Coordinates of C-alpha atoms in Angstrom, one line a residue:
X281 CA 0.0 0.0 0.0
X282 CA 0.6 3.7 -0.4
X283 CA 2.8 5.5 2.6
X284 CA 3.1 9.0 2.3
X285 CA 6.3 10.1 4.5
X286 CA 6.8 11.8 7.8
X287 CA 6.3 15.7 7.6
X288 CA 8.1 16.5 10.7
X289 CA 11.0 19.0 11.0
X290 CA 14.3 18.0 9.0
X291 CA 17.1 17.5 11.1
X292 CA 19.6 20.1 10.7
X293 CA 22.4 17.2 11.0
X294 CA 20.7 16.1 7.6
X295 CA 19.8 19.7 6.0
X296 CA 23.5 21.4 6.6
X297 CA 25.4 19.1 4.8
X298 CA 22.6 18.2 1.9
X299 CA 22.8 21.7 1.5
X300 CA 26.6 22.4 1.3
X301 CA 26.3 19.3 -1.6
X302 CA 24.1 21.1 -3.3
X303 CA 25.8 24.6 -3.3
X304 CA 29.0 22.6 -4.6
X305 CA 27.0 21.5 -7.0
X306 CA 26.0 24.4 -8.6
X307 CA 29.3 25.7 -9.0
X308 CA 28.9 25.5 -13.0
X309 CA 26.2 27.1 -12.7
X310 CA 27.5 30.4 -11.5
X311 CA 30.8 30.0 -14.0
X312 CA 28.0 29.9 -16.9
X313 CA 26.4 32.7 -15.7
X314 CA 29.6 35.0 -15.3
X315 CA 30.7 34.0 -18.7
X316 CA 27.5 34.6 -20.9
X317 CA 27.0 38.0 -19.0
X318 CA 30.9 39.1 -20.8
X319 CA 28.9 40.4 -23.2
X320 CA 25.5 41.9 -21.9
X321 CA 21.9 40.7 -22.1
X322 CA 21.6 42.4 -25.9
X323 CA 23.8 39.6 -26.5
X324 CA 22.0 37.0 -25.0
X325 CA 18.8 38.0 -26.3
X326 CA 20.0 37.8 -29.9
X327 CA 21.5 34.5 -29.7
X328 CA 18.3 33.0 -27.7
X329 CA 16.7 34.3 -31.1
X330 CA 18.6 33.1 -33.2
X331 CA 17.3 30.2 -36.2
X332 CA 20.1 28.0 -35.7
X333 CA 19.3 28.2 -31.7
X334 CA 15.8 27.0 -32.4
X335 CA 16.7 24.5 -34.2
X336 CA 19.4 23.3 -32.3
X337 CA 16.4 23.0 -29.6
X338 CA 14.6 20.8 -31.3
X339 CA 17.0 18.2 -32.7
X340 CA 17.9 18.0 -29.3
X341 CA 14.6 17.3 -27.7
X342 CA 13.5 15.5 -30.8
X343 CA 16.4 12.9 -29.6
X344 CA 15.9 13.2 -25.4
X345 CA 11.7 12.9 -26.2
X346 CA 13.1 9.5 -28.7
X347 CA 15.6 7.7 -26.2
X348 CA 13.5 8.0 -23.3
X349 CA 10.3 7.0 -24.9
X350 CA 12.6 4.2 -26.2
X351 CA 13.9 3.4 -23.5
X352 CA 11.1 3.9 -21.5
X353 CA 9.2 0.8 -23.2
X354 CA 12.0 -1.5 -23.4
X355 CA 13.3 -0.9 -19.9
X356 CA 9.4 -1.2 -18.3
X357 CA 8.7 -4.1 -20.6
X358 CA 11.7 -6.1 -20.1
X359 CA 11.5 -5.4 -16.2
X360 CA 8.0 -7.3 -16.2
X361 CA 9.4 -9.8 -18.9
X362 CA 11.7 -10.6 -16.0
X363 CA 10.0 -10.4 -12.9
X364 CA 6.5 -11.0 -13.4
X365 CA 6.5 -14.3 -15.9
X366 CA 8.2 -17.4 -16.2
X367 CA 10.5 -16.7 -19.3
X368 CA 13.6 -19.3 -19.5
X369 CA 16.6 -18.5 -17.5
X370 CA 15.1 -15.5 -15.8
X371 CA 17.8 -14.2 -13.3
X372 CA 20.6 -15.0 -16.3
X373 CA 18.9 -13.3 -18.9
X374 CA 18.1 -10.4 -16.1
X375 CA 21.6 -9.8 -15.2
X376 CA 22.4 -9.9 -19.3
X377 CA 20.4 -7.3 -19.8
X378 CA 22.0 -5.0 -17.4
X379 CA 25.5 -5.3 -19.2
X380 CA 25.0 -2.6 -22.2
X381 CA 24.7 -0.4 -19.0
X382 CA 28.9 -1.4 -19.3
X383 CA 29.3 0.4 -22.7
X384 CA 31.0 3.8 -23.0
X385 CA 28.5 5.6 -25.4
X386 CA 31.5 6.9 -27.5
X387 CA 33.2 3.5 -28.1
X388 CA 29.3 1.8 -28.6
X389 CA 28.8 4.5 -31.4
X390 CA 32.8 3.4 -32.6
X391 CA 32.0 0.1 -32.6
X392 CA 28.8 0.6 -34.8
X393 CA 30.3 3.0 -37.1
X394 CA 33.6 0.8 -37.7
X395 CA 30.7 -2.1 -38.0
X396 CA 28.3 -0.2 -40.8
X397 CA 29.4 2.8 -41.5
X398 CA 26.2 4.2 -42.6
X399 CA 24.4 3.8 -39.1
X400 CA 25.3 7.7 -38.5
X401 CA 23.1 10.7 -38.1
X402 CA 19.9 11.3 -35.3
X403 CA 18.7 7.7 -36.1
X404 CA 22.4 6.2 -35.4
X405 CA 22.6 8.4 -32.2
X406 CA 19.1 7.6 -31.2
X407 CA 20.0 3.5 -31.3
X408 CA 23.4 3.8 -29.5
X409 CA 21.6 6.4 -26.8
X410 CA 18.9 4.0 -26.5
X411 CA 21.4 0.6 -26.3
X412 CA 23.3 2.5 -23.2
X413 CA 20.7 3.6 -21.7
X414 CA 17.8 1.3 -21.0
X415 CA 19.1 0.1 -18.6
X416 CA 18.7 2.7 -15.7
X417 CA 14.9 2.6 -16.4
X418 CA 15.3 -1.8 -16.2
X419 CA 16.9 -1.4 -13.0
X420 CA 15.3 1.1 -11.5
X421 CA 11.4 -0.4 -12.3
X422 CA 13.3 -4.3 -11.2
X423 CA 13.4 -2.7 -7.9
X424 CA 9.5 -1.2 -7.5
X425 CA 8.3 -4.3 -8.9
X426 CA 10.0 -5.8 -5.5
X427 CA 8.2 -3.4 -3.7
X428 CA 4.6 -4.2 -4.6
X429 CA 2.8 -6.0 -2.4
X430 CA 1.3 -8.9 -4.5
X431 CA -1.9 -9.2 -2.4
X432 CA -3.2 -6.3 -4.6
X433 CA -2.9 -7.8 -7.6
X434 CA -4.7 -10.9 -6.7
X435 CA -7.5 -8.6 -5.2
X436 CA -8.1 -7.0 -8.5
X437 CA -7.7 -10.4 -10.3
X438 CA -10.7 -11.3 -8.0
X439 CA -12.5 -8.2 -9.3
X440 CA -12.1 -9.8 -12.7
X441 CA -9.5 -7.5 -14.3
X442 CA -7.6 -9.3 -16.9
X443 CA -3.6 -9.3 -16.9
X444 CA -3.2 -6.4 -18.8
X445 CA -5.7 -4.7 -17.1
X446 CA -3.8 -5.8 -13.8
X447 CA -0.4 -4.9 -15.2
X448 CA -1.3 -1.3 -16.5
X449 CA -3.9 0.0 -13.7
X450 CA -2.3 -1.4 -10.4
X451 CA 0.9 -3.2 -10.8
X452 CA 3.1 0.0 -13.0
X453 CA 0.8 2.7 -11.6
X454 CA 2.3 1.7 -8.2
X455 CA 5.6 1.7 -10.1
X456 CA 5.5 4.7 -11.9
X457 CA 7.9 6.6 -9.2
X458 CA 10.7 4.0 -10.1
X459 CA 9.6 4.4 -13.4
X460 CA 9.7 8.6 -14.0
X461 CA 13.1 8.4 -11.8
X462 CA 14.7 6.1 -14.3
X463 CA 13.1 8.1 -17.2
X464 CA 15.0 11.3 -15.8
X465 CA 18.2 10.0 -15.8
X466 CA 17.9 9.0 -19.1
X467 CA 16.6 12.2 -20.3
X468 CA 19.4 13.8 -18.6
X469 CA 22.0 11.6 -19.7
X470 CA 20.8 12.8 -23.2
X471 CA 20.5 16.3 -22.7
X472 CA 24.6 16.0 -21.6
X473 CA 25.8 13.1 -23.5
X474 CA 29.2 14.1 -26.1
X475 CA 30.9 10.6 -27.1
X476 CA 27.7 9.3 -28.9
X477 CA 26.4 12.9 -30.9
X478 CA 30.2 13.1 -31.4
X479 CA 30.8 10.2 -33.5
X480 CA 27.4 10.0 -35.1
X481 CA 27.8 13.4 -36.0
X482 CA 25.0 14.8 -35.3
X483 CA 24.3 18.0 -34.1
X484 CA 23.2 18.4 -30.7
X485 CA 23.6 21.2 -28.1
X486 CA 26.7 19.0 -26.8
X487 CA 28.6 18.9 -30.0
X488 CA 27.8 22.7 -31.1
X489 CA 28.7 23.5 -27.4
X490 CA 32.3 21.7 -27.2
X491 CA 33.2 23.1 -31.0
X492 CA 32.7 26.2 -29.0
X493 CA 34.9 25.9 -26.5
X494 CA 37.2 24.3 -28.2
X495 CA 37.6 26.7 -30.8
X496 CA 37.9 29.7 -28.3
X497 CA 36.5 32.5 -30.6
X498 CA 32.6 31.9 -28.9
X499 CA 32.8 31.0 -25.5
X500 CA 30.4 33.2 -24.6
X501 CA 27.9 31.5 -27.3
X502 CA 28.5 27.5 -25.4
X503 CA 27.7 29.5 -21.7
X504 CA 24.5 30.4 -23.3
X505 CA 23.5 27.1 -25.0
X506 CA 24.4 25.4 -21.9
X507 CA 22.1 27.8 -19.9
X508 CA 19.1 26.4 -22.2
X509 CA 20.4 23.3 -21.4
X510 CA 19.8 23.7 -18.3
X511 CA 16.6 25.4 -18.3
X512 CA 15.4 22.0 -19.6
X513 CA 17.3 20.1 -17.4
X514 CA 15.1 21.6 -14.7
X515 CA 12.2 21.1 -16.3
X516 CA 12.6 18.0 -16.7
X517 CA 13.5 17.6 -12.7
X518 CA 10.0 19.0 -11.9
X519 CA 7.9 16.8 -14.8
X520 CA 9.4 13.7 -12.7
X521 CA 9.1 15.0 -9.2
X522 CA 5.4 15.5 -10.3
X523 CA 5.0 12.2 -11.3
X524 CA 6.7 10.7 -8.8
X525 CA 4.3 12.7 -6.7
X526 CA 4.2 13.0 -3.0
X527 CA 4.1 9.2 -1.8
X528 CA 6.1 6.5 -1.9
X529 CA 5.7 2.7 -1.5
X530 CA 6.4 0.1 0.8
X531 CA 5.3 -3.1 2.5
X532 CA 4.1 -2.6 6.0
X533 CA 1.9 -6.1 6.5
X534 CA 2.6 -8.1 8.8
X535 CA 4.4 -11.3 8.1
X536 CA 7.7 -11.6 5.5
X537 CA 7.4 -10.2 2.2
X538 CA 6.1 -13.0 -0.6
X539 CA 7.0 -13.2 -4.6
X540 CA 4.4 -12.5 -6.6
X541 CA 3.0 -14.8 -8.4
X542 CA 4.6 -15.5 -12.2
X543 CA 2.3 -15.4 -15.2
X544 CA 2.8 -18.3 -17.3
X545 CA 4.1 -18.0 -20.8
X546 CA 3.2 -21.4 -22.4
X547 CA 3.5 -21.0 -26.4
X548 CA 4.3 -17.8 -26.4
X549 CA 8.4 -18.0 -24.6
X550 CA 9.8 -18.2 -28.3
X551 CA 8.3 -14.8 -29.1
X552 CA 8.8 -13.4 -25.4
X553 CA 12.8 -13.9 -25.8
X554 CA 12.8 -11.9 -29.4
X555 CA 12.8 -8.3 -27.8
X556 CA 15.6 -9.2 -25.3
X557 CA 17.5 -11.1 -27.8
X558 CA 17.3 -8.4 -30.6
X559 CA 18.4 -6.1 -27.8
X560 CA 21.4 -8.1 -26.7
X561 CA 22.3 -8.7 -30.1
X562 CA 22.4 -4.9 -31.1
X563 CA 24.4 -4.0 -27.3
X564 CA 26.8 -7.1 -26.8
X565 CA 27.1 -9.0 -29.5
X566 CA 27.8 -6.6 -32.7
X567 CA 29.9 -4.9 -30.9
X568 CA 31.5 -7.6 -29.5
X569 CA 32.6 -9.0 -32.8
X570 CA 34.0 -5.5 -34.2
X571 CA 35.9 -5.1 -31.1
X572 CA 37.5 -9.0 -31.5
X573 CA 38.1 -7.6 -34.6
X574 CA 39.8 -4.4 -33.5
X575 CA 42.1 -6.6 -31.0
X576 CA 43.2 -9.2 -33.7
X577 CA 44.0 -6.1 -35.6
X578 CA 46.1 -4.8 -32.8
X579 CA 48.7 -7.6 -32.4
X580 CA 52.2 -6.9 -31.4
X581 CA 51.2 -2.7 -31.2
X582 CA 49.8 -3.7 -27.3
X583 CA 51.7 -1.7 -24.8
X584 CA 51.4 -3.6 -21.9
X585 CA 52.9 -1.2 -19.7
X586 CA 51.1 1.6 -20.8
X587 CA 47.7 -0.3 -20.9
X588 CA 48.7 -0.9 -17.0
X589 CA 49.5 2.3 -15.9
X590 CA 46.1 3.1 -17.5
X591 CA 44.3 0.6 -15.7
X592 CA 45.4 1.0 -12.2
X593 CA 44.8 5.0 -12.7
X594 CA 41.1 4.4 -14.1
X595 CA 40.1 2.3 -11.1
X596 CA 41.9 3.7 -8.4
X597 CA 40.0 7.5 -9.4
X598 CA 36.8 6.1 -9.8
X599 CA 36.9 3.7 -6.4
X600 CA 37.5 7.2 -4.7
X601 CA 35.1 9.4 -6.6
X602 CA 32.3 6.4 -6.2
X603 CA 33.2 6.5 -2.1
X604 CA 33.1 10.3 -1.6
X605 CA 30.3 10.8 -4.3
X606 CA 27.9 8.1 -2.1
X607 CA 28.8 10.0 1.5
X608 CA 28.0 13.4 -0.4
X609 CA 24.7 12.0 -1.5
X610 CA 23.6 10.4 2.0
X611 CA 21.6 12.8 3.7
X612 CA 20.0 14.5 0.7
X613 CA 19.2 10.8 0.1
X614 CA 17.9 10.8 3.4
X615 CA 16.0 13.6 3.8
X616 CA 14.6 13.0 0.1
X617 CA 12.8 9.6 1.7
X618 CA 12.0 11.1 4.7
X619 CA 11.5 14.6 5.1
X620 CA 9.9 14.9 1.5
X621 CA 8.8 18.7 2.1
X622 CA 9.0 21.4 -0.2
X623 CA 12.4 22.6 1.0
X624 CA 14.0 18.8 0.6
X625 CA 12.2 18.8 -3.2
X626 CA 14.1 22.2 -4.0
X627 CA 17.3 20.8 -2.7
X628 CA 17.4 17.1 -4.6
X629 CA 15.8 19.3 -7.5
X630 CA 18.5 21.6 -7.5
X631 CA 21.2 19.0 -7.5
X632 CA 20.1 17.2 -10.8
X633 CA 21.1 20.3 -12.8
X634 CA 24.6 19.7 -13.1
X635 CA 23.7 16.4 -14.1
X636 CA 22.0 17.9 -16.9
X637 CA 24.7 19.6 -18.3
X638 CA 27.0 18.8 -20.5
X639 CA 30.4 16.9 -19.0
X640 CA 32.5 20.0 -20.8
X641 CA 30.9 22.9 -18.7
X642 CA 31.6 20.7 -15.9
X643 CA 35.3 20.4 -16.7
X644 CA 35.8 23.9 -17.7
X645 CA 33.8 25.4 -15.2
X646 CA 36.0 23.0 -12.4
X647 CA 39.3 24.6 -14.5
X648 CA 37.8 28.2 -13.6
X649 CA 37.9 26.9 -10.3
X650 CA 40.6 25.3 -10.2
X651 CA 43.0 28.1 -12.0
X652 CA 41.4 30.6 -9.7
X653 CA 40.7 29.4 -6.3
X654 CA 42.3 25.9 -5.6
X655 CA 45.4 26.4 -7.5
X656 CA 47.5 23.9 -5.6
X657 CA 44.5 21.3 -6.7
X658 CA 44.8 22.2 -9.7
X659 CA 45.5 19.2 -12.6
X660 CA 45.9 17.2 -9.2
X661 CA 43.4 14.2 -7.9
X662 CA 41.6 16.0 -5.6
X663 CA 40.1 18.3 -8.1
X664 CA 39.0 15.4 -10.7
X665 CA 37.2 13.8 -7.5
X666 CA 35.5 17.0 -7.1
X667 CA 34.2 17.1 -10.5
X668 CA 33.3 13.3 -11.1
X669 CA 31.3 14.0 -7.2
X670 CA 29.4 17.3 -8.8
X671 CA 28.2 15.7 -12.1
X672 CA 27.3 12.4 -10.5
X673 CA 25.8 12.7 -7.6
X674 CA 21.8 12.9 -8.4
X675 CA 22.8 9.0 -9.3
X676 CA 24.0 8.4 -5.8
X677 CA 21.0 10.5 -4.5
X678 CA 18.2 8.6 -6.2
X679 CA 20.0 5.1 -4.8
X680 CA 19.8 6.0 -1.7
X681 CA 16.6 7.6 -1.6
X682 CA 15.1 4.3 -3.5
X683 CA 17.1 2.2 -0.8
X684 CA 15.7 4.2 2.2
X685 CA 11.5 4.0 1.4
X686 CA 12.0 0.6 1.1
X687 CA 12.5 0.5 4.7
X688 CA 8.9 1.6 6.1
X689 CA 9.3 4.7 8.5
X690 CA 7.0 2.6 11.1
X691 CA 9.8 0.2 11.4
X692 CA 11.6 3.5 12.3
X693 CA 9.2 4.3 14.6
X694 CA 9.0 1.3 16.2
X695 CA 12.7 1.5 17.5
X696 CA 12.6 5.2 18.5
X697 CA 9.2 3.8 20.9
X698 CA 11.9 1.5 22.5
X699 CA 14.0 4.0 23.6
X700 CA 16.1 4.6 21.0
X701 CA 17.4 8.2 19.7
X702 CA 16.4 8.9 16.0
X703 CA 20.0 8.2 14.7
X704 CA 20.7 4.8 16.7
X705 CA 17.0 4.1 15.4
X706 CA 17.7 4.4 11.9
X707 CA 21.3 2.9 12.4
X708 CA 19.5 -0.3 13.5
X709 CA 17.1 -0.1 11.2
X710 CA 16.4 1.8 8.1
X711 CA 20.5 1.4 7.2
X712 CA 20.3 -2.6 7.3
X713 CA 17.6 -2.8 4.9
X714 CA 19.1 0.5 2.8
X715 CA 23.0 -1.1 2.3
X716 CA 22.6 -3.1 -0.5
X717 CA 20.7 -0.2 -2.4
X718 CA 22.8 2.2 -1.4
X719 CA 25.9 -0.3 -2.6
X720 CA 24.1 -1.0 -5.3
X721 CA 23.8 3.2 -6.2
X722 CA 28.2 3.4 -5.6
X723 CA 28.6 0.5 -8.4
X724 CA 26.7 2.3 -10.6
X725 CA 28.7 6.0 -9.6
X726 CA 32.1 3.9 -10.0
X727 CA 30.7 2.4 -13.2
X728 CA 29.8 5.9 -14.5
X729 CA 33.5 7.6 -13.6
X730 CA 35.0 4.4 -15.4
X731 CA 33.1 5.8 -18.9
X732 CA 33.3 9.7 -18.5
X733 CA 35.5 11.5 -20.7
X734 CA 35.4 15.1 -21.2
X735 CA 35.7 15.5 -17.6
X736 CA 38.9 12.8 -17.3
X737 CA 40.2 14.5 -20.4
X738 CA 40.1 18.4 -18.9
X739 CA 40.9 17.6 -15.5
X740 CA 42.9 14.2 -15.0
X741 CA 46.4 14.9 -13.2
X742 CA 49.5 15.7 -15.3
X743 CA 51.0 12.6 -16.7
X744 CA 48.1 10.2 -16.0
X745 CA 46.0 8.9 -18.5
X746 CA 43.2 6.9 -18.0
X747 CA 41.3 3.7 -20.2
X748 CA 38.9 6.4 -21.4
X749 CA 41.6 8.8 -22.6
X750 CA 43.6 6.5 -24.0
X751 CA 40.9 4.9 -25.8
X752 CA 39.4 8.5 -27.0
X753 CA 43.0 9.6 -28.6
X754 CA 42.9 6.6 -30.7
X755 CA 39.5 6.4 -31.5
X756 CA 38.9 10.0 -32.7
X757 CA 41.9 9.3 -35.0
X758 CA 40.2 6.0 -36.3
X759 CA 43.3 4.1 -35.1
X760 CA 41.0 1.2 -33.8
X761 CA 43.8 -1.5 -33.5
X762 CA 45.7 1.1 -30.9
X763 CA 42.2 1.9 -29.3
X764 CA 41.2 -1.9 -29.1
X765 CA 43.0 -2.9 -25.9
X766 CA 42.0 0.1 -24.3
X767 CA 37.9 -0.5 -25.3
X768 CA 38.5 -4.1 -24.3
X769 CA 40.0 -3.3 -20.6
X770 CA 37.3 -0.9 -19.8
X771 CA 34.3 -3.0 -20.8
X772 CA 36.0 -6.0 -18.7
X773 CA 36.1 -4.2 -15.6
X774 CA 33.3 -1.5 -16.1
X775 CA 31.1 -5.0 -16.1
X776 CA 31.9 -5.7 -12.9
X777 CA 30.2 -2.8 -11.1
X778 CA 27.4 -3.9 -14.2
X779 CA 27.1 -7.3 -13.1
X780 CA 26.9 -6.4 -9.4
X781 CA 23.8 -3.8 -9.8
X782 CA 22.3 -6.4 -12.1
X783 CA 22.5 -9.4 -9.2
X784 CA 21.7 -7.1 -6.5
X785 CA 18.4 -5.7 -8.8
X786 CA 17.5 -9.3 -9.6
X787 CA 17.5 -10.2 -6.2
X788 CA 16.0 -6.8 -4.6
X789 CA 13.4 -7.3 -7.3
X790 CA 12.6 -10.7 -6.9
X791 CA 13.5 -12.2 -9.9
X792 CA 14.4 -16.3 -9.0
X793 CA 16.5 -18.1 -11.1
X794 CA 14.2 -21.3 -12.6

């Protein structure tokens, strides 16, 4: 059933820090501000008006409104393929489909290109987008499925509703919080994605942005495309936190939580495996091929040393970005379950608008910083963290706010009534049943520092490359056998974060193996 959360007043051990986050967090914000004002509002004004700003607009919600909407339908659907019928090899082919989650969007685009090179343009970018990106709406909707108490759906069985009727009007209405969560982080991964537009060359504000950067002669043009960006960044923030609405759900019966029941398949398992085949095909196994291809190509030009170097610096950055990134995010996460008031929604709002941005704002705007303020950070560690922790940390937030309403606040309750303080209460409590989701939300920050590139590119230290950099030099060159052993390392071990949000979401949302 439906639990809408405590109103009381928000701890201020909770608000200070959430609020702190979120003030870091909009430090690209004020740098974009600062540098489209260098040359007045007539300027601003005239470039918000301009044709080839309206149009830019609408490729670029033409392909967010595409991907999500793609993804939307193929994460929801597989998610009940999964957890709510008796398809072969459930929990296998559950934890498969988490793996293009793995793929860089830049090399998944390289892959595809160097595999047909005619795939390019808004419908190329739309596929790879849609390949990378399903996932976080699978996962996400895996998880409320868990949720559900399956008592309701036999009572509306019994009320002669029909499994569709079941499935749209109680089972993914209780869902659709999950659901509009995952959708926003796919919108917003959109809205800010570079590698994939990039190589399919197609014109989105991300390209158009880093060409001005990069070129120098209009940066005052990118501050002001990325400020649009970020108006519907926002926008998109609110859309979800209306449907995600007020309450949130959870089982508070008595007794331990039951799996709902599976809807048999019979005839019909051939044609319920062709979706999630034709999707694994197009996200694991074409590219798979070109990249054995790329690698045989490669031969004796592998520099072990160097691939090394690259390796140890790409994990040991994003284990520490993931660590500080998830303490950052835990009590906005926190206050988001708990003290959902109008204050807390402004704050978690407010912190998805980085996120929304493109990754180059984020790395210039952290240079600014850096050249000006925390010069002895500068092209140091420290700083990279900073910025990996500013652009990700609406994933962490989300985790943890999924993790804690799925411990009910009367279990909360319940110790405080024994004589517990609020903290020691929700230590015993609320943090046993959140550490797996909240785990589950660091694999999938560490997974997400593991791919990023303009960011690593801007920002890593002097002298360290990373497997994204490395991989990104070659690749943008077309030298694919150089790039191969790079693209190779980073899926390897960006699938083990993968492969450990895809056990924990099959478990969490009770998907058995057969």
């Amino acid at each position: 059933m439906l639990v809408t959360v405590g109103r009381g007043r928000p701890p201020a051990l909770l608000v200070i820090p959430a609020a702190l986050v979120v003030a870091g967090t909009l430090i690209p914000l004020a740098y974009l501000v600062a540098r489209a004002l260098e040359r007045g509002m007539p300027f601003i004004i005239d470039e918000l008006l301009q044709p080839r700003t309206a149009a830019l607009v609408g490729r670029s919600l033409l392909l967010v409104v595409v991907v999500t909407a793609a993804c939307v339908l193929l994460g929801v659907g597989l998610a009940v393929l999964v957890s709510r019928t008796d398809v072969t090899a459930r929990r296998t082919l559950a934890v498969a489909l988490t793996l293009p989650l793995a793929m860089p969007s830049y090399l998944l685009a390289y892959l595809w290109v160097s595999a047909f090179p005619s795939v390019t343009g808004f419908w190329g970018a739309c596929l790879v987008l849609t390949l990378v990106s399903y996932p976080l709406v699978l996962l996400t909707t895996m998880a409320a499925l868990a949720r559900i108490d399956p008592a309701q759906e036999e009572v509306a069985r019994s009320l002669g509703l029909g499994g569709f009727a079941v499935l749209f009007r109680v089972t993914l209405r209780q869902a659709r919080a999950a659901i509009a969560a995952g959708a926003l982080l796919v919108a917003l991964y959109v809205l800010s994605d570079f590698g994939a537009v990039a190589a399919m060359r197609f014109e989105a504000f991300t390209w158009v942005i880093y060409g001005a950067y990069r070129s120098g002669f209009n940066p005052a043009r990118a501050a002001v495309l990325s400020l649009v960006l970020m108006v519907f960044a926002v926008g998109l923030v609110i859309a979800e936190g209306r449907a995600r609405g007020l309450a949130s759900s959870s089982r508070i019966g008595g007794g331990a939580p039951r799996p709902a029941p599976l809807n048999r398949l019979g005839a019909w398992q051939a044609v319920a495996l062709l979706v999630p085949a034709a999707v694994l095909a197009a996200a694991v196994v074409v590219p798979g091929v070109t990249l054995a291809d790329w690698l045989l190509t490669a031969g004796p030009r592998w520099d072990f040393a160097e691939w090394i170097e690259a390796l140890g610096s790409t994990v040991g950055l994003s284990v520490a970005a993931a660590v500080v990134t998830t303490l950052a995010a835990l009590p906005l996460g926190v206050l988001a379950a708990r003290h959902r008031d109008r204050a807390t929604r402004a704050l978690e709002g407010a912190s998805y608008v980085a996120h929304g941005l493109p990754s180059i704002v984020i790395a210039i705007s952290m240079v600014s910083l850096g050249v000006l303020l925390l010069r002895p950070l500068y092209q140091r560690e420290p700083l990279l963290i900073l910025a990996y922790t500013v652009l990700f940390v609406p994933l962490a937030i989300g985790s943890v706010r999924a993790a804690v309403e799925s411990s009910p606040i009367r279990l909360e309750e319940v110790a405080r009534s024994l004589g517990r303080t609020p903290l020691r209460a929700f230590g015993a409590v609320t943090a046993k049943v959140a550490l797996p989701g909240i785990a589950a939300g660091a694999a999938l920050v560490l997974l997400t520092c593991m791919k990023e590139l303009p960011v690593t590119l801007l920002l890593h230290p002097t002298g360290t490359d990373t497997l994204a950099t490395r991989l990104w030099s070659y690749s943008s060159v077309s030298d694919y056998a150089a790039a191969a052993p790079y693209a190779a390392a980073l899926l390897v071990f960006a699938a083990v974060p993968t492969a450990v949000l895809g056990m924990w979401s099959t478990s969490a949302g009770g998907v058995r193996s057969d």
